[in-house]
Coordinates of C-alpha atoms and ligand atoms in Angstrom, one line a residue:
Chain A
M1 CA -217.6 141.4 78.2
S2 CA -214.5 142.1 80.1
T3 CA -213.3 138.5 79.7
A4 CA -213.6 138.7 75.9
L5 CA -210.4 138.2 73.9
L6 CA -212.0 139.3 70.6
A7 CA -214.9 141.6 70.5
A8 CA -217.0 143.5 67.9
E9 CA -219.1 146.4 68.9
R10 CA -221.8 147.1 66.3
I11 CA -219.5 146.7 63.4
G12 CA -220.5 147.2 59.8
R13 CA -218.7 147.2 56.5
N14 CA -220.2 148.7 53.4
Y15 CA -218.8 149.3 49.9
P16 CA -220.4 152.7 49.0
R17 CA -219.2 152.5 45.4
E18 CA -220.8 149.1 44.8
R19 CA -223.7 150.2 47.0
C20 CA -223.2 147.0 48.9
V21 CA -223.5 146.3 52.6
A22 CA -221.3 143.4 53.4
L23 CA -221.9 143.4 57.1
S24 CA -224.0 145.5 59.4
D25 CA -224.4 146.1 63.1
V26 CA -222.8 142.9 64.4
S27 CA -221.8 142.7 68.0
L28 CA -219.9 139.8 69.4
A29 CA -217.6 138.8 72.2
I30 CA -215.5 135.7 72.1
A31 CA -213.7 134.4 75.2
P32 CA -210.2 132.9 75.2
G33 CA -210.2 129.2 74.2
E34 CA -213.8 129.4 72.8
Y35 CA -214.7 127.4 69.7
A36 CA -217.2 129.2 67.5
A37 CA -218.6 128.4 64.1
V38 CA -219.8 131.1 61.7
T39 CA -222.4 129.9 59.2
G40 CA -224.5 131.5 56.5
P41 CA -225.1 131.4 52.8
S42 CA -222.5 132.5 50.3
G43 CA -222.2 136.3 50.3
S44 CA -223.7 136.7 53.8
G45 CA -220.5 138.4 55.2
K46 CA -218.7 135.5 56.9
S47 CA -215.3 136.3 55.4
T48 CA -215.8 140.0 55.9
L49 CA -216.4 139.3 59.6
L50 CA -213.1 137.3 59.9
H51 CA -211.2 140.1 58.1
L52 CA -212.6 142.7 60.4
L53 CA -211.9 140.7 63.5
S54 CA -208.2 140.4 62.5
G55 CA -207.6 144.0 61.3
L56 CA -207.0 142.9 57.7
D57 CA -210.0 145.1 56.9
R58 CA -211.5 148.0 58.8
P59 CA -215.1 148.4 59.7
T60 CA -217.0 151.4 58.3
S61 CA -218.9 151.6 61.5
G62 CA -218.4 150.3 65.1
R63 CA -215.1 149.0 66.5
V64 CA -213.2 145.8 67.0
L65 CA -211.4 145.2 70.3
F66 CA -208.5 142.8 70.9
D67 CA -208.0 141.8 74.5
G68 CA -210.1 144.7 75.6
R69 CA -208.6 147.5 73.6
Q70 CA -208.9 148.9 70.1
P71 CA -205.7 148.6 68.2
A72 CA -204.4 151.9 67.0
G73 CA -203.7 151.3 63.3
T74 CA -202.3 149.0 60.6
G75 CA -199.0 148.6 62.3
E76 CA -200.5 147.5 65.6
W77 CA -202.9 145.2 63.9
A78 CA -200.0 143.6 62.0
S79 CA -198.1 143.0 65.2
I80 CA -201.2 141.5 66.8
R81 CA -201.7 139.2 63.8
A82 CA -198.1 138.2 63.9
R83 CA -198.1 137.2 67.6
N84 CA -201.7 136.3 68.4
I85 CA -203.7 135.3 65.3
G86 CA -203.3 132.3 63.0
F87 CA -205.1 132.2 59.7
V88 CA -206.3 129.2 57.7
F89 CA -207.8 129.9 54.3
Q90 CA -210.1 127.9 52.0
S91 CA -207.5 128.0 49.1
F92 CA -204.5 127.5 51.4
H93 CA -202.6 130.6 50.3
L94 CA -199.2 128.9 50.7
L95 CA -196.1 130.6 49.1
P96 CA -195.2 128.5 46.0
T97 CA -191.4 129.2 46.0
L98 CA -190.9 128.1 49.6
T99 CA -190.7 124.6 50.9
A100 CA -193.2 123.3 53.5
R101 CA -190.7 124.1 56.3
Q102 CA -190.0 127.6 55.0
N103 CA -193.8 128.3 54.7
V104 CA -194.2 127.5 58.4
E105 CA -191.3 129.9 59.1
V106 CA -192.8 132.9 57.4
P107 CA -195.0 134.1 60.3
M108 CA -192.0 133.6 62.7
M109 CA -189.8 136.1 60.8
G110 CA -189.5 139.2 62.9
V111 CA -191.1 137.4 65.9
V112 CA -188.7 134.5 66.6
A113 CA -185.2 136.0 66.4
G114 CA -182.9 133.0 65.7
V115 CA -182.8 131.4 62.3
R116 CA -182.1 128.0 64.0
D117 CA -185.0 128.5 66.4
R118 CA -187.4 129.2 63.6
R119 CA -186.2 126.1 61.8
R120 CA -186.5 123.9 64.8
R121 CA -190.0 125.2 65.6
A122 CA -191.1 124.7 62.0
E123 CA -189.9 121.1 62.0
E124 CA -191.7 120.4 65.3
L125 CA -194.9 121.8 63.9
L126 CA -194.6 119.8 60.7
A127 CA -194.3 116.7 62.8
R128 CA -197.4 117.6 64.8
V129 CA -199.5 117.9 61.6
G130 CA -198.0 114.6 60.2
L131 CA -195.8 116.3 57.5
A132 CA -192.3 115.6 59.0
D133 CA -191.3 113.8 55.9
R134 CA -192.6 116.6 53.6
A135 CA -190.5 119.4 55.1
G136 CA -188.5 119.9 51.9
H137 CA -191.5 119.6 49.5
R138 CA -193.0 122.6 47.8
P139 CA -196.7 123.2 48.0
S140 CA -197.2 122.1 44.4
Q141 CA -195.9 118.6 45.4
L142 CA -198.5 118.2 48.2
S143 CA -202.1 116.9 48.0
G144 CA -205.0 119.2 49.0
G145 CA -205.3 117.6 52.5
E146 CA -201.5 117.9 53.0
K147 CA -201.6 121.6 51.9
Q148 CA -204.2 122.4 54.4
R149 CA -202.3 120.6 57.2
L150 CA -199.3 122.6 56.2
A151 CA -201.4 125.8 56.4
I152 CA -202.6 124.7 59.9
A153 CA -198.9 124.2 61.0
R154 CA -198.2 127.7 59.7
S155 CA -201.1 129.2 61.5
L156 CA -199.7 127.8 64.8
A157 CA -196.2 129.1 64.2
N158 CA -196.2 131.7 67.0
S159 CA -198.6 129.8 69.3
P160 CA -201.4 132.3 68.7
A161 CA -204.3 132.7 71.1
V162 CA -206.7 133.0 68.2
I163 CA -207.1 130.8 65.1
L164 CA -209.4 132.1 62.3
A165 CA -210.3 129.5 59.7
D166 CA -212.2 130.6 56.6
E167 CA -213.9 127.5 55.1
P168 CA -210.8 125.4 55.7
T169 CA -212.4 122.2 54.2
G170 CA -214.1 124.0 51.3
N171 CA -211.6 122.8 48.7
L172 CA -211.1 119.2 50.1
D173 CA -212.8 115.9 49.5
S174 CA -214.8 114.6 52.4
K175 CA -212.1 112.2 53.7
S176 CA -209.3 114.8 53.9
A177 CA -211.8 117.3 55.1
A178 CA -212.6 115.2 58.1
G179 CA -208.9 114.7 58.8
V180 CA -208.2 118.4 58.6
L181 CA -211.0 119.3 60.9
D182 CA -210.0 116.6 63.4
L183 CA -206.5 118.0 63.4
L184 CA -207.6 121.6 63.8
E185 CA -209.8 120.8 66.7
A186 CA -207.2 118.7 68.4
L187 CA -204.5 121.3 68.0
R188 CA -206.7 124.1 69.3
R189 CA -207.6 122.0 72.3
E190 CA -203.9 121.4 73.0
E191 CA -203.0 125.0 72.5
G192 CA -206.0 126.3 74.3
A193 CA -206.6 128.7 71.4
L194 CA -209.8 130.5 70.5
L195 CA -211.0 129.1 67.2
V196 CA -213.5 130.8 64.8
I197 CA -214.3 128.5 61.9
V198 CA -216.3 129.7 58.9
T199 CA -218.3 127.0 57.2
H200 CA -221.6 126.3 55.5
D201 CA -221.5 122.7 56.5
P202 CA -224.0 122.2 59.3
D203 CA -222.2 119.1 60.5
I204 CA -219.0 121.0 61.0
A205 CA -220.9 123.8 62.7
G206 CA -222.5 121.3 65.0
R207 CA -219.2 120.4 66.4
A208 CA -218.5 123.9 67.8
E209 CA -219.5 125.2 71.2
R210 CA -221.1 128.2 69.7
R211 CA -222.9 128.9 66.4
I212 CA -223.1 132.3 64.8
S213 CA -225.4 132.7 61.8
L214 CA -225.2 135.5 59.3
Q215 CA -227.7 136.4 56.6
D216 CA -227.3 139.3 54.3
G217 CA -224.7 140.8 56.5
R218 CA -226.7 140.6 59.7
M219 CA -226.3 138.3 62.6
V220 CA -229.4 136.2 62.8
A221 CA -228.4 133.8 65.5
D222 CA -225.8 133.3 68.2
E223 CA -226.4 130.0 70.0
R224 CA -224.4 128.0 72.5
A225 CA -224.6 124.3 72.2
A226 CA -223.0 121.3 73.9
G227 CA -220.5 120.8 71.1
R228 CA -217.8 118.2 71.1
G229 CA -215.0 120.7 70.5
Chain B
M1 CA -185.0 131.0 56.5
R2 CA -183.8 134.6 56.2
L3 CA -185.3 137.4 54.3
E4 CA -182.4 137.3 51.9
T5 CA -183.1 133.7 51.1
M6 CA -186.7 134.5 50.4
A7 CA -185.6 137.4 48.1
L8 CA -183.3 135.1 46.1
L9 CA -186.0 132.4 45.8
N10 CA -188.3 135.0 44.4
L11 CA -185.7 136.1 41.8
G12 CA -185.2 132.4 40.9
R13 CA -188.9 131.8 40.1
R14 CA -188.6 133.8 36.8
P15 CA -185.1 132.9 35.7
M16 CA -185.4 134.3 32.2
R17 CA -186.8 137.6 33.3
S18 CA -184.3 137.9 36.2
S19 CA -181.4 137.1 33.9
L20 CA -182.5 139.6 31.3
T21 CA -182.8 142.3 33.9
V22 CA -179.3 141.4 35.3
L23 CA -177.9 141.6 31.7
G24 CA -179.5 145.0 31.1
I25 CA -177.9 146.3 34.3
A26 CA -174.6 144.6 33.4
A27 CA -174.5 146.3 30.0
A28 CA -175.0 149.7 31.6
V29 CA -172.4 149.1 34.3
A30 CA -169.9 147.7 31.7
A31 CA -170.4 150.8 29.5
F32 CA -169.8 152.9 32.6
V33 CA -166.7 151.1 33.6
A34 CA -165.2 151.0 30.1
L35 CA -166.0 154.7 29.3
V36 CA -165.0 156.2 32.6
G37 CA -162.1 153.8 32.9
L38 CA -161.0 154.9 29.4
S39 CA -161.2 158.5 30.2
R40 CA -159.4 158.0 33.5
G41 CA -156.8 155.8 31.7
V42 CA -156.0 158.6 29.2
E43 CA -155.5 161.1 32.1
L44 CA -153.4 158.7 34.0
A45 CA -151.2 157.8 31.0
W46 CA -150.5 161.4 30.3
S47 CA -149.9 162.6 33.9
G48 CA -147.9 159.4 34.5
S49 CA -145.6 160.2 31.6
L50 CA -145.0 163.7 32.9
Q51 CA -144.3 162.4 36.4
A52 CA -141.8 159.9 34.9
H53 CA -140.0 162.8 33.2
G54 CA -139.7 164.5 36.6
T55 CA -141.7 167.4 35.2
H56 CA -143.2 169.8 37.8
L57 CA -144.8 172.3 35.4
L58 CA -145.7 172.0 31.8
A59 CA -145.6 175.1 29.7
I60 CA -147.8 175.3 26.5
Q61 CA -149.1 178.0 24.3
K62 CA -151.9 179.9 25.9
G63 CA -155.4 179.3 24.6
A64 CA -154.3 176.2 22.6
V65 CA -157.2 173.7 22.6
E66 CA -155.0 170.9 21.7
L67 CA -151.5 170.3 23.1
L68 CA -150.1 168.9 19.9
T69 CA -151.0 172.0 17.8
T70 CA -149.2 174.5 19.9
S71 CA -146.1 176.1 18.4
L72 CA -143.5 177.9 20.4
D73 CA -140.0 179.1 19.8
A74 CA -137.5 176.6 21.1
D75 CA -135.3 179.5 22.3
L76 CA -137.7 180.4 25.1
A77 CA -136.2 177.6 27.2
G78 CA -133.3 179.7 28.2
A79 CA -135.5 182.6 29.4
I80 CA -137.7 180.2 31.3
A81 CA -134.7 178.7 33.0
R82 CA -133.5 182.1 34.2
I83 CA -136.7 182.7 36.3
E84 CA -136.1 182.4 40.1
G85 CA -136.8 178.9 41.5
V86 CA -136.6 177.2 38.1
E87 CA -134.0 174.4 38.0
S88 CA -134.2 173.6 34.4
A89 CA -136.5 174.0 31.4
A90 CA -136.5 171.5 28.4
G91 CA -138.3 172.1 25.1
E92 CA -140.1 169.2 23.6
L93 CA -141.8 168.8 20.2
V94 CA -144.5 166.1 20.4
N95 CA -146.7 164.6 17.9
V96 CA -148.7 161.4 17.4
M97 CA -147.0 159.5 14.6
V98 CA -147.3 156.2 12.7
L99 CA -144.2 154.0 13.1
D100 CA -143.4 151.5 10.4
D101 CA -146.9 152.1 8.9
R102 CA -148.6 150.1 11.6
F103 CA -148.1 151.4 15.1
T104 CA -149.5 154.7 16.3
A105 CA -147.4 156.2 19.0
V106 CA -146.4 159.4 20.8
A107 CA -143.1 160.7 19.3
A108 CA -141.1 163.4 21.0
G109 CA -138.1 165.4 20.1
W110 CA -135.6 166.4 22.8
E111 CA -132.6 168.8 22.7
A112 CA -129.2 167.1 23.1
D113 CA -128.5 168.7 26.5
S114 CA -132.1 168.3 27.8
H115 CA -132.6 167.0 31.4
L116 CA -135.3 164.7 29.9
W117 CA -132.8 162.1 28.7
G118 CA -132.1 161.4 32.4
S119 CA -135.6 159.9 32.9
L120 CA -134.9 157.1 30.4
H121 CA -133.5 153.8 31.7
L122 CA -131.5 152.4 28.7
L123 CA -132.0 148.7 28.2
A124 CA -130.1 148.3 24.9
G125 CA -128.1 150.5 22.5
R126 CA -127.0 154.0 23.3
L127 CA -128.3 157.6 23.5
P128 CA -128.0 159.6 20.3
S129 CA -125.0 161.9 20.0
P130 CA -125.7 165.6 19.3
A131 CA -124.8 165.5 15.6
E132 CA -127.2 162.6 14.7
G133 CA -130.5 163.6 13.2
R134 CA -132.5 160.6 12.1
V135 CA -132.0 158.2 15.0
V136 CA -134.7 157.1 17.3
L137 CA -135.0 155.6 20.8
L138 CA -137.9 153.2 21.3
G139 CA -139.8 152.5 24.5
E140 CA -139.7 148.9 25.6
A141 CA -143.3 148.1 24.6
A142 CA -143.0 149.9 21.2
A143 CA -139.8 148.1 20.4
E144 CA -141.5 144.8 21.2
T145 CA -144.6 145.5 19.1
L146 CA -142.4 146.7 16.2
R147 CA -139.8 143.9 16.7
K148 CA -137.0 146.5 16.4
G149 CA -133.7 146.7 18.3
P150 CA -130.5 148.8 18.1
G151 CA -129.2 149.2 14.5
D152 CA -132.5 148.3 12.8
A153 CA -133.9 150.6 10.2
M154 CA -137.5 151.8 10.5
R155 CA -139.9 154.5 9.2
I156 CA -141.3 157.4 11.1
Q157 CA -144.3 158.7 9.2
D158 CA -142.7 158.4 5.7
E159 CA -139.1 159.3 6.8
P160 CA -136.4 156.7 7.3
A161 CA -134.6 156.4 10.7
V162 CA -132.3 154.1 12.6
V163 CA -133.0 152.7 16.0
A164 CA -130.2 153.8 18.4
G165 CA -131.5 152.2 21.6
V166 CA -134.4 150.8 23.6
F167 CA -135.4 152.2 27.0
R168 CA -137.7 151.6 29.9
M169 CA -139.8 154.2 31.7
S170 CA -142.6 154.0 34.2
G171 CA -146.1 154.2 32.7
V172 CA -147.6 152.9 29.5
M173 CA -147.3 156.1 27.5
G174 CA -143.5 156.3 27.9
N175 CA -142.9 152.7 27.2
N176 CA -144.9 152.9 24.0
S177 CA -143.3 156.1 22.7
A178 CA -140.4 157.0 20.4
I179 CA -137.8 159.7 21.3
L180 CA -135.7 161.6 18.7
P181 CA -133.2 164.4 18.8
L182 CA -135.1 167.7 18.5
E183 CA -133.6 168.7 15.1
G184 CA -134.6 165.3 13.6
M185 CA -138.2 165.7 14.9
Q186 CA -138.4 169.3 13.7
E187 CA -137.3 168.2 10.3
I188 CA -139.8 165.3 10.1
M189 CA -142.6 167.6 11.2
G190 CA -141.5 170.5 9.0
R191 CA -141.4 172.9 12.0
P192 CA -137.8 174.1 12.3
G193 CA -136.9 175.9 15.5
K194 CA -140.3 175.1 17.1
V195 CA -141.4 173.1 20.1
T196 CA -144.9 172.2 21.4
G197 CA -144.1 172.8 25.1
F198 CA -141.5 173.1 27.9
H199 CA -140.9 170.7 30.8
V200 CA -140.0 172.8 33.8
R201 CA -138.3 171.5 36.9
V202 CA -138.5 173.4 40.1
R203 CA -135.9 173.8 42.8
N204 CA -136.9 172.3 46.1
P205 CA -140.2 171.0 44.8
E206 CA -141.0 169.3 48.2
S207 CA -141.2 172.5 50.1
Q208 CA -144.7 173.8 50.7
G209 CA -146.1 176.0 47.9
A210 CA -142.8 176.1 45.9
I211 CA -144.2 174.8 42.7
A212 CA -147.2 177.1 42.9
A213 CA -145.0 180.1 43.6
V214 CA -142.8 179.3 40.6
R215 CA -145.8 178.8 38.5
S216 CA -147.3 182.2 39.2
R217 CA -143.9 183.9 38.7
L218 CA -143.6 182.1 35.3
Q219 CA -147.1 183.1 34.4
N220 CA -146.4 186.7 35.1
A221 CA -143.2 186.6 33.1
F222 CA -144.6 184.8 30.1
P223 CA -148.2 185.9 29.6
R224 CA -148.5 184.2 26.3
L225 CA -147.8 180.8 27.7
S226 CA -149.8 178.8 30.2
F227 CA -148.2 176.8 32.9
H228 CA -149.8 173.6 34.4
E229 CA -148.9 171.6 37.4
T230 CA -148.4 167.9 36.6
A231 CA -151.1 166.7 39.0
T232 CA -153.8 168.9 37.3
V233 CA -152.6 169.0 33.8
A234 CA -155.3 166.6 32.7
D235 CA -158.0 168.6 34.5
D236 CA -156.8 171.7 32.7
N237 CA -157.0 170.1 29.2
Q238 CA -160.2 170.8 27.3
I239 CA -160.1 167.7 25.2
I240 CA -159.7 165.5 28.3
R241 CA -162.5 167.4 30.0
L242 CA -164.7 166.9 27.0
F243 CA -163.9 163.2 26.8
R244 CA -164.6 162.9 30.5
A245 CA -168.0 164.7 30.2
I246 CA -169.0 162.4 27.3
A247 CA -168.0 159.3 29.3
W248 CA -170.0 160.4 32.3
S249 CA -173.1 161.5 30.3
V250 CA -173.2 158.3 28.2
S251 CA -172.9 156.3 31.4
A252 CA -175.6 158.2 33.1
V253 CA -178.0 157.5 30.2
A254 CA -177.1 153.8 30.3
M255 CA -177.7 153.8 34.0
A256 CA -181.1 155.5 33.6
I257 CA -182.1 152.9 31.1
A258 CA -181.0 150.1 33.5
L259 CA -183.1 151.8 36.2
V260 CA -186.2 151.7 34.0
V261 CA -185.6 148.0 33.2
L262 CA -185.3 147.2 36.9
L263 CA -188.3 149.2 37.8
N264 CA -190.4 147.5 35.2
T265 CA -189.3 144.0 36.3
L266 CA -190.0 144.6 39.9
L267 CA -193.3 146.3 39.3
M268 CA -194.4 143.3 37.2
A269 CA -193.2 141.0 40.0
V270 CA -195.3 143.0 42.6
L271 CA -198.4 143.1 40.4
E272 CA -198.4 139.3 39.8
R273 CA -197.7 138.6 43.5
T274 CA -200.5 140.6 45.0
R275 CA -202.0 137.5 46.5
E276 CA -198.7 136.5 48.2
I277 CA -198.2 140.0 49.5
G278 CA -201.7 139.7 51.0
V279 CA -200.8 136.5 52.6
L280 CA -197.7 138.0 54.2
S281 CA -199.9 140.8 55.5
A282 CA -202.3 138.3 57.0
M283 CA -199.3 136.5 58.7
G284 CA -198.7 139.8 60.4
W285 CA -195.8 141.1 58.3
P286 CA -195.5 144.8 58.8
A287 CA -195.3 147.0 55.7
R288 CA -191.6 147.7 56.3
R289 CA -190.7 144.0 56.1
I290 CA -192.7 143.6 52.8
V291 CA -190.8 146.7 51.5
G292 CA -187.6 145.2 52.7
L293 CA -188.2 142.0 50.8
L294 CA -188.7 143.8 47.6
V295 CA -185.8 146.2 48.0
L296 CA -183.6 143.2 48.7
E297 CA -184.8 141.7 45.4
G298 CA -183.9 144.9 43.6
V299 CA -180.5 145.3 45.3
F300 CA -179.6 141.7 44.6
T301 CA -180.5 142.0 41.0
A302 CA -178.5 145.3 40.7
A303 CA -175.5 143.8 42.6
I304 CA -175.3 140.7 40.4
G305 CA -175.7 142.9 37.3
G306 CA -173.1 145.3 38.7
A307 CA -170.6 142.5 39.4
L308 CA -171.1 141.1 35.9
G309 CA -170.9 144.5 34.3
L310 CA -167.7 145.2 36.2
I311 CA -166.1 142.1 34.8
L312 CA -167.3 142.8 31.3
G313 CA -166.3 146.5 31.5
A314 CA -162.8 145.8 32.9
G315 CA -162.2 143.1 30.3
G316 CA -163.4 145.5 27.6
L317 CA -161.1 148.3 28.9
R318 CA -158.2 145.9 28.8
F319 CA -159.0 144.9 25.3
L320 CA -159.3 148.5 24.2
A321 CA -156.0 149.5 25.8
R322 CA -154.3 146.7 23.9
L323 CA -155.6 147.8 20.4
P324 CA -152.6 148.9 18.3
R325 CA -154.1 152.3 17.7
L326 CA -154.7 152.9 21.4
Q327 CA -151.8 151.1 23.0
G328 CA -149.8 153.5 25.0
F329 CA -152.5 156.2 25.3
I330 CA -154.4 154.4 28.1
E331 CA -153.3 153.3 31.5
P332 CA -155.5 150.2 31.8
G333 CA -157.1 149.0 35.0
V334 CA -160.0 149.8 37.3
S335 CA -159.2 152.1 40.2
G336 CA -160.5 151.6 43.7
A337 CA -162.4 154.8 43.3
L338 CA -164.2 153.5 40.2
L339 CA -164.9 150.2 41.9
A340 CA -166.4 152.0 44.9
T341 CA -168.5 154.2 42.5
V342 CA -169.8 151.1 40.7
A343 CA -170.7 149.4 44.0
L344 CA -172.5 152.5 45.2
A345 CA -174.2 153.0 41.9
A346 CA -175.5 149.4 42.0
V347 CA -176.9 149.8 45.5
V348 CA -178.5 153.1 44.6
L349 CA -179.9 151.6 41.4
G350 CA -181.3 148.6 43.4
V351 CA -183.0 150.9 46.0
L352 CA -184.3 153.4 43.4
G353 CA -185.6 150.6 41.2
S354 CA -187.5 148.9 43.9
A355 CA -188.7 151.9 45.9
Y356 CA -191.9 152.5 43.9
P357 CA -192.8 148.8 43.4
A358 CA -192.2 148.2 47.1
W359 CA -194.4 151.2 48.0
R360 CA -197.2 149.8 45.8
A361 CA -196.9 146.4 47.5
A362 CA -197.0 147.9 51.0
R363 CA -200.1 149.9 50.1
M364 CA -202.1 147.0 48.7
A365 CA -205.3 146.1 50.6
P366 CA -204.7 142.5 51.7
V367 CA -208.3 141.5 51.7
E368 CA -208.6 142.2 48.0
A369 CA -205.8 139.9 47.3
L370 CA -207.0 137.1 49.6
R371 CA -210.5 136.6 48.1
D372 CA -211.0 133.0 47.7
E373 CA -213.4 133.2 44.7
Ligands
ADP1 N1 -214.3 144.5 47.6 C1 -215.6 144.4 47.6 N2 -216.4 145.2 46.9 C2 -217.7 145.1 46.8 N3 -218.4 144.2 47.5 C3 -217.7 143.3 48.2 C4 -216.3 143.3 48.3 N4 -215.9 142.3 49.1 C5 -217.1 141.7 49.5 N5 -218.2 142.2 48.9 C6 -219.5 141.8 49.1 O1 -219.8 141.7 50.5 C7 -220.7 140.6 50.7 C8 -220.1 139.6 51.7 O2 -218.9 139.0 51.2 P1 -218.2 137.8 52.0 O3 -217.9 138.3 53.3 O4 -217.0 137.4 51.2 O5 -219.2 136.7 52.0 P2 -219.1 135.2 52.4 O6 -217.7 135.0 52.9 O7 -220.1 134.9 53.5 O8 -219.3 134.4 51.2 C9 -220.9 139.9 49.3 O9 -222.1 140.4 48.8 C10 -219.8 140.5 48.5 O10 -220.2 140.6 47.2
MG2 MG1 -216.1 133.7 52.1

């Protein structure tokens, strides 16, 4: 437990007004560099778990620890996300007014001081995800696969120790999905980052070192396998 | 990329809405610049003309609401001049009159031995001799507008007069005015033996408190008159004070409307960008940077609107000051103080207009905005 980078201690999240329990009594410890897949049917609480693990949402019971301690509040969680957590979403969530390069710079604002340094780092990351020639394009000018590669570049902006990906291939055709997944796995290996990937594709889950299964907001399995990741 | 760049890109995404908001702010600022500039311009034109005459104290009838309606005996000049510390006192009969049926100007009547003649710089012609009644001296700008020179005949109200000379004076009011011998002016106005006020010059005006001391001495000696120092004469005048109050209150209403327009625009922008704000939060942006982004958008909008309004307002003021009916009553131009006030107002407007929308944005729950479904 002491080696865990990200830990949940009996966390639950309910919505009393809707009388809905999104997540209940989940305990979990993920070590640095670990590759875990979270599976489960739609509505089983996968996204809720990711949001709680990153401080975007607060558990209604239990607690979440980052690097062994419980962050004090919204401000501390924001700073942890800025420096240590990269997000990849199913529907990309890129900022439409900004170019690809500027999108990658967004997480660096307030973290990397120099304007030039931000720019250089963004260009370097775009090259790593194969979008060097798309730096000046806006998200609307990119294909689905390119958008998700851009989002991956953005998630790596501050070299986070944690990458959280919520169904990153859910909106992609199988060919670009495979490309995006290969890229994500390769980069997390290079960076040595902890990766939690939410998916309901068993093939994808099979590539992870660890599989966490949720059902109706409860953890029904937590298995380690000899994954390729 | 800087935060400022991001704010400008956000404004650029709804060009029509942003431009309309900028225009709304510009209209308010233009009204402010034109109205306050107009009121300041009138004060400056008046106090400038007194300064040009070398007047230290202006004596008018006590309780008179309007300078031009006061009526005093011209003979009082001698008694005023005998008070200790007074160098000279010159009676003046002033009215606003129509020259040649088309040009509205300040016309003044001066006594033949008045010190006031010394403030004119004669460009052409001559000063009137004591015996002459119906002669007139025109300020440079008035002569130009009327196309009159020495020897030309002209009409003052309905009375005929001959131009004796053309003079120059500092300040718009003087250069747009007409000067007559006092008797001629009294005749035209039908107020024989009367003046509207006295220009008082003080001995050693530079010495500390000299003017104020003479003023209180005069005030004691002539309780039915009121004496005003040149610098504060505009402040003391009820009509000018009223005009100033109107200018400021109309401007304040215009600014309040601009504030609501800006508030509405930014609130709409925040509500339609909940998802993006959620993304910024997921990227680890602290609330204060999200607030900063929106406040910048507000301040930029207000600054652009303010600059545009300043140009429009200054142009409008210049136009008004040139109108034949107003020429000579307004010192045109935007003062540094007015410029600073506009700049400050724009920043305050931007911050106030974005404060609530920014607070709403900072308070939004990111997870709600980020739902993929
Ligand atoms: N804001 C909310 N209000 C009420 N119920 C919610 C809210 N957000 C999520 N839920 C419920 O919580 C459960 C888990 O949702 P989610 O974590 O998004 O599932 P998954 O990502 O596995 O599809 C669902 O039943 C969902 O309807
Ligand atoms: Mg989900």
